[in-house]
Coordinates of C-alpha atoms in Angstrom, one line a residue:
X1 CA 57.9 95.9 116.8
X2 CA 61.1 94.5 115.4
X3 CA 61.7 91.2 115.0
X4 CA 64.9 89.6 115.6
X5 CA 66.8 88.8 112.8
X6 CA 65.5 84.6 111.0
X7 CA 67.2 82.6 108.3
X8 CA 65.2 80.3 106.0
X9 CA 66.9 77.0 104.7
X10 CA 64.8 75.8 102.0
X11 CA 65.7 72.4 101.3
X12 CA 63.2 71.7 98.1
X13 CA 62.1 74.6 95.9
X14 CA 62.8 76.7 93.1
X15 CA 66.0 77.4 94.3
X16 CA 67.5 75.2 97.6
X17 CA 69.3 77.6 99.9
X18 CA 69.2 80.0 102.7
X19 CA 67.8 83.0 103.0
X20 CA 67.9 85.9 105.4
X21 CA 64.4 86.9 105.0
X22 CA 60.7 85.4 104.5
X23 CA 59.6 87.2 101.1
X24 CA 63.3 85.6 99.4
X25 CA 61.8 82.4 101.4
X26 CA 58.7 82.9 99.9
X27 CA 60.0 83.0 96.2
X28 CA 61.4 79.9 96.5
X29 CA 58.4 77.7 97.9
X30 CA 55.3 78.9 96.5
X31 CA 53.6 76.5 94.2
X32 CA 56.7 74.3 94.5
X33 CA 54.7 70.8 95.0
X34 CA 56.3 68.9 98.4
X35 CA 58.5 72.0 98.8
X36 CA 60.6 72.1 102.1
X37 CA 61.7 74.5 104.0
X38 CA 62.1 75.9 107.9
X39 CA 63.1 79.0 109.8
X40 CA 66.1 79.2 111.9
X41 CA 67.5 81.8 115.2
X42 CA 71.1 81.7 113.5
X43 CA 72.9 81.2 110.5
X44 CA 75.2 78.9 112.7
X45 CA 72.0 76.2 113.3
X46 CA 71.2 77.0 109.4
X47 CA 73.7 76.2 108.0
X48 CA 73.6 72.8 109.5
X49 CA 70.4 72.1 108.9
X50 CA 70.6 73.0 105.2
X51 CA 73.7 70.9 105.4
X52 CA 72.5 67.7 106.9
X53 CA 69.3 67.9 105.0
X54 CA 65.4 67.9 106.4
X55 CA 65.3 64.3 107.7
X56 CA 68.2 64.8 109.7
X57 CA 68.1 68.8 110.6
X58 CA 65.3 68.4 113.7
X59 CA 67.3 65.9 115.2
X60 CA 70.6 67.7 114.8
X61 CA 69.8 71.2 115.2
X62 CA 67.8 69.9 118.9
X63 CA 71.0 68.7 120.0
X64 CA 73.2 71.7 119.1
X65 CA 70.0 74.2 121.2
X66 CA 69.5 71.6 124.2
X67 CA 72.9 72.7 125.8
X68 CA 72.4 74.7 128.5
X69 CA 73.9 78.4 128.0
X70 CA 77.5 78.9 130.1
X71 CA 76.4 82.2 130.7
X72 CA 73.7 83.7 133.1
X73 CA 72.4 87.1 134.7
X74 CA 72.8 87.2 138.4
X75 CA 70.3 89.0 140.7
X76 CA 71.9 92.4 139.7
X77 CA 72.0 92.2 136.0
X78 CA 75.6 91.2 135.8
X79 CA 76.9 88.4 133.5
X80 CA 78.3 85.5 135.0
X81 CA 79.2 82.3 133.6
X82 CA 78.0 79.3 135.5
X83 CA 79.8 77.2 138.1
X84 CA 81.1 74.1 136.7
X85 CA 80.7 75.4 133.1
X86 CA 82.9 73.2 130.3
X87 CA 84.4 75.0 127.7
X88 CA 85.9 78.9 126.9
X89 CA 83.7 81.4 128.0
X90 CA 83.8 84.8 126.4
X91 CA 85.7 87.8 127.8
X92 CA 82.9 89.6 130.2
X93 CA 85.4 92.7 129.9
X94 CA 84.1 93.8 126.7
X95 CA 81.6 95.0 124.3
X96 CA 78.6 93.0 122.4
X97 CA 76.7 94.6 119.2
X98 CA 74.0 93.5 117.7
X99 CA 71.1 94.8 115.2
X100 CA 67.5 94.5 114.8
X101 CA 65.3 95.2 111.8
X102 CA 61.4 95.4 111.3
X103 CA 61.4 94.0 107.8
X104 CA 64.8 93.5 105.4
X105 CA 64.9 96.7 104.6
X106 CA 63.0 98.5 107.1
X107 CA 63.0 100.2 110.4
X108 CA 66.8 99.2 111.8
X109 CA 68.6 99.7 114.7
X110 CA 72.1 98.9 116.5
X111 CA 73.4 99.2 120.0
X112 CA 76.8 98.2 121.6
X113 CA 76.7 97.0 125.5
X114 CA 79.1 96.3 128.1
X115 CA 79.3 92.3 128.6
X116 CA 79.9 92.1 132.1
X117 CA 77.3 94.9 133.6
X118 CA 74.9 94.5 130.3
X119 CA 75.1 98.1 130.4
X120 CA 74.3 100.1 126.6
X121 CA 77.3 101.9 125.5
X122 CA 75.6 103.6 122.0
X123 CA 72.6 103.3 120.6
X124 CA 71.3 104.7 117.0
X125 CA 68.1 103.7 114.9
X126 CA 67.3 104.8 111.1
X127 CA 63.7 104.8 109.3
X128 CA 65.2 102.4 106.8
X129 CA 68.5 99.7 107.0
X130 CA 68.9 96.0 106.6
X131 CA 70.1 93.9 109.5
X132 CA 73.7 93.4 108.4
X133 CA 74.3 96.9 107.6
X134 CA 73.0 97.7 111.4
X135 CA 75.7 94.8 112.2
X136 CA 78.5 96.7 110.2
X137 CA 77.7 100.1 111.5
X138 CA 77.5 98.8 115.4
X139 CA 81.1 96.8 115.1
X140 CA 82.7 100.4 113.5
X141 CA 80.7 102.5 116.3
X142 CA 82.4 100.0 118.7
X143 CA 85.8 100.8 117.7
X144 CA 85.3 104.5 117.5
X145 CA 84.0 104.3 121.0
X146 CA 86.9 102.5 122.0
X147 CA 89.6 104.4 120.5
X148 CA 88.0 107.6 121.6
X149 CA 87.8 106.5 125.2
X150 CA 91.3 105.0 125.1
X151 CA 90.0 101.4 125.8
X152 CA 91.2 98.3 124.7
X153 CA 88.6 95.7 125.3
X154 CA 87.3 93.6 122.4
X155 CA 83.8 93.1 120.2
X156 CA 81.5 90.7 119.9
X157 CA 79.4 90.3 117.1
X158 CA 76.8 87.8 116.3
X159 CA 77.4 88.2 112.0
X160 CA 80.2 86.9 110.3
X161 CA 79.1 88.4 107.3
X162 CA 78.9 92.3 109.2
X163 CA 82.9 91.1 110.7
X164 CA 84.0 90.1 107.2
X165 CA 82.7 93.7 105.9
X166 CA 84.6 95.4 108.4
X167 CA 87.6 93.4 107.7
X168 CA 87.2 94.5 104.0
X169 CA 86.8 98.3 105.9
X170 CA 83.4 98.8 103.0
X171 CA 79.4 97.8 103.7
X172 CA 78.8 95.5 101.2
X173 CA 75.2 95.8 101.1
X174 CA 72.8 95.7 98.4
X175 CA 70.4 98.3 99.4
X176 CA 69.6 100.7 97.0
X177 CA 70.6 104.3 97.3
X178 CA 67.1 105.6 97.0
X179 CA 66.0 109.0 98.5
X180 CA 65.0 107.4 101.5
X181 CA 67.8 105.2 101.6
X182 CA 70.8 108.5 101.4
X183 CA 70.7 109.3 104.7
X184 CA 71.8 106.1 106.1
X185 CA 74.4 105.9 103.3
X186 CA 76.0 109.1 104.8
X187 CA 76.4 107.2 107.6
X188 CA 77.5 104.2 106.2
X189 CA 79.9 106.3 103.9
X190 CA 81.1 108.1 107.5
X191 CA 81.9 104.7 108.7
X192 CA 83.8 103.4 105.6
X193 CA 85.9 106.7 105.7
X194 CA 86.8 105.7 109.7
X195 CA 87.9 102.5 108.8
X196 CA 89.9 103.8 106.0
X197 CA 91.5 106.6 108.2
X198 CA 91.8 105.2 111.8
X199 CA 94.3 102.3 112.9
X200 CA 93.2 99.7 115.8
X201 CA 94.6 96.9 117.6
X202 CA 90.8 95.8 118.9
X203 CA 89.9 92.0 118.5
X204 CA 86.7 91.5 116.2
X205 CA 85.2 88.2 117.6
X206 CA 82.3 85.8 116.8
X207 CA 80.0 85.8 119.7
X208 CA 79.5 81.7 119.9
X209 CA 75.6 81.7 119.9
X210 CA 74.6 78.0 120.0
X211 CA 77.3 78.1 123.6
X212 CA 76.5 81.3 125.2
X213 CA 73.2 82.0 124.6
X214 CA 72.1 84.9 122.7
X215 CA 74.6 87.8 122.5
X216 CA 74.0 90.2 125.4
X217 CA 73.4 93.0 123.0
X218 CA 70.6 91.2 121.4
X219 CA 67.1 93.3 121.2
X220 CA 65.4 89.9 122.6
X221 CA 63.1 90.9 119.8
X222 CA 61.8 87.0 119.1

């Protein structure tokens, strides 16, 4: 089963850092002496652990999670946010993507949902991806969907670094093109060419994880 995307700070190692899976973790600990380290649900709560350092990240990180979510499901599956909520809430009329991947690369997938019903728009899966080109992929398939159906609702995204990539309108990925790997390149290739030839007025936004919960397009793949 897929696993839901981790990110490893590793405060004392080879190399201090972060990293987006275990075996880059891995490189960095083993037979490192006293070495330090610890998985995180987001680069958001990462990044401020890596930044406030190991003594401090336990204490700092609980705070940011504790809050309670100011979003819920109601008794029909619909997205609400919750009475007497403080803060901005996200736009319920539009679409959420999110990717999953059983290894980094392996077995990806990406699907784009309907915020307020929860309701999957699209849907695709390849034998072999990393997480953030699933990301990338999902946020072009969101605009096609929307500029083929004439819609006008924004995205939500959980990856700044799949948003920055579309921005740039090119996958900046990593993965080799292997055999295995040039059939999700066509794909990835299709979706450059999109961005290059298509205009759209659709908001790209961060889905604000540590506020609202997990994004409603997330595979709950923990």
């Amino acid at each position: 089963m897929a696993k839901k995307q981790k990110y490893y700070v590793v405060w004392q190692g080879n190399q201090p850092g972060i990293y987006d899976s275990w075996a880059e973790c891995e490189k960095q600990i083993k037979g490192v002496t006293g070495a330090k380290y610890k998985s995180y649900e987001s680069l958001t709560l990462a990044e401020q652990a890596f930044r406030v350092g190991p003594e401090l990240a336990a204490s700092v990180v609980e705070k940011q999670t504790k809050g309670e979510s100011i979003l819920t499901v109601d008794d029909e599956g619909m997205t609400v946010v919750r009475q007497n909520a403080e803060g901005a809430a996200p736009e319920l009329d539009a679409i959420a993507v999110d990717a999953a991947c059983s290894g980094n690369p392996g077995v990806m997938e990406y699907q784009g949902v309907y915020v307020a019903s929860r309701t999957q728009l699209f849907h695709y899966k390849s034998s072999v991806g990393t997480n953030n080109i699933g990301e990338f992929l999902a946020i072009v398939h969101g605009l096609a969907y929307l500029k083929k159906n004439n819609l006008s609702q924004p995205i939500y995204s959980d990856s700044v670094n799949a948003i920055n990539w579309v921005k740039a309108k090119q996958c900046r990925t990593k993965l080799a093109l292997t055999e295995e790997t040039a059939k999700l390149y066509e794909v990835i290739r299709r979706a450059e060419a999109w961005l290059h030839n298509n205009s759209y007025t659709t908001q790209i936004l961060k889905w604000d994880t540590e506020r609202w919960g997990e994004i409603p397009a997330d595979f709950g793949r923990k």
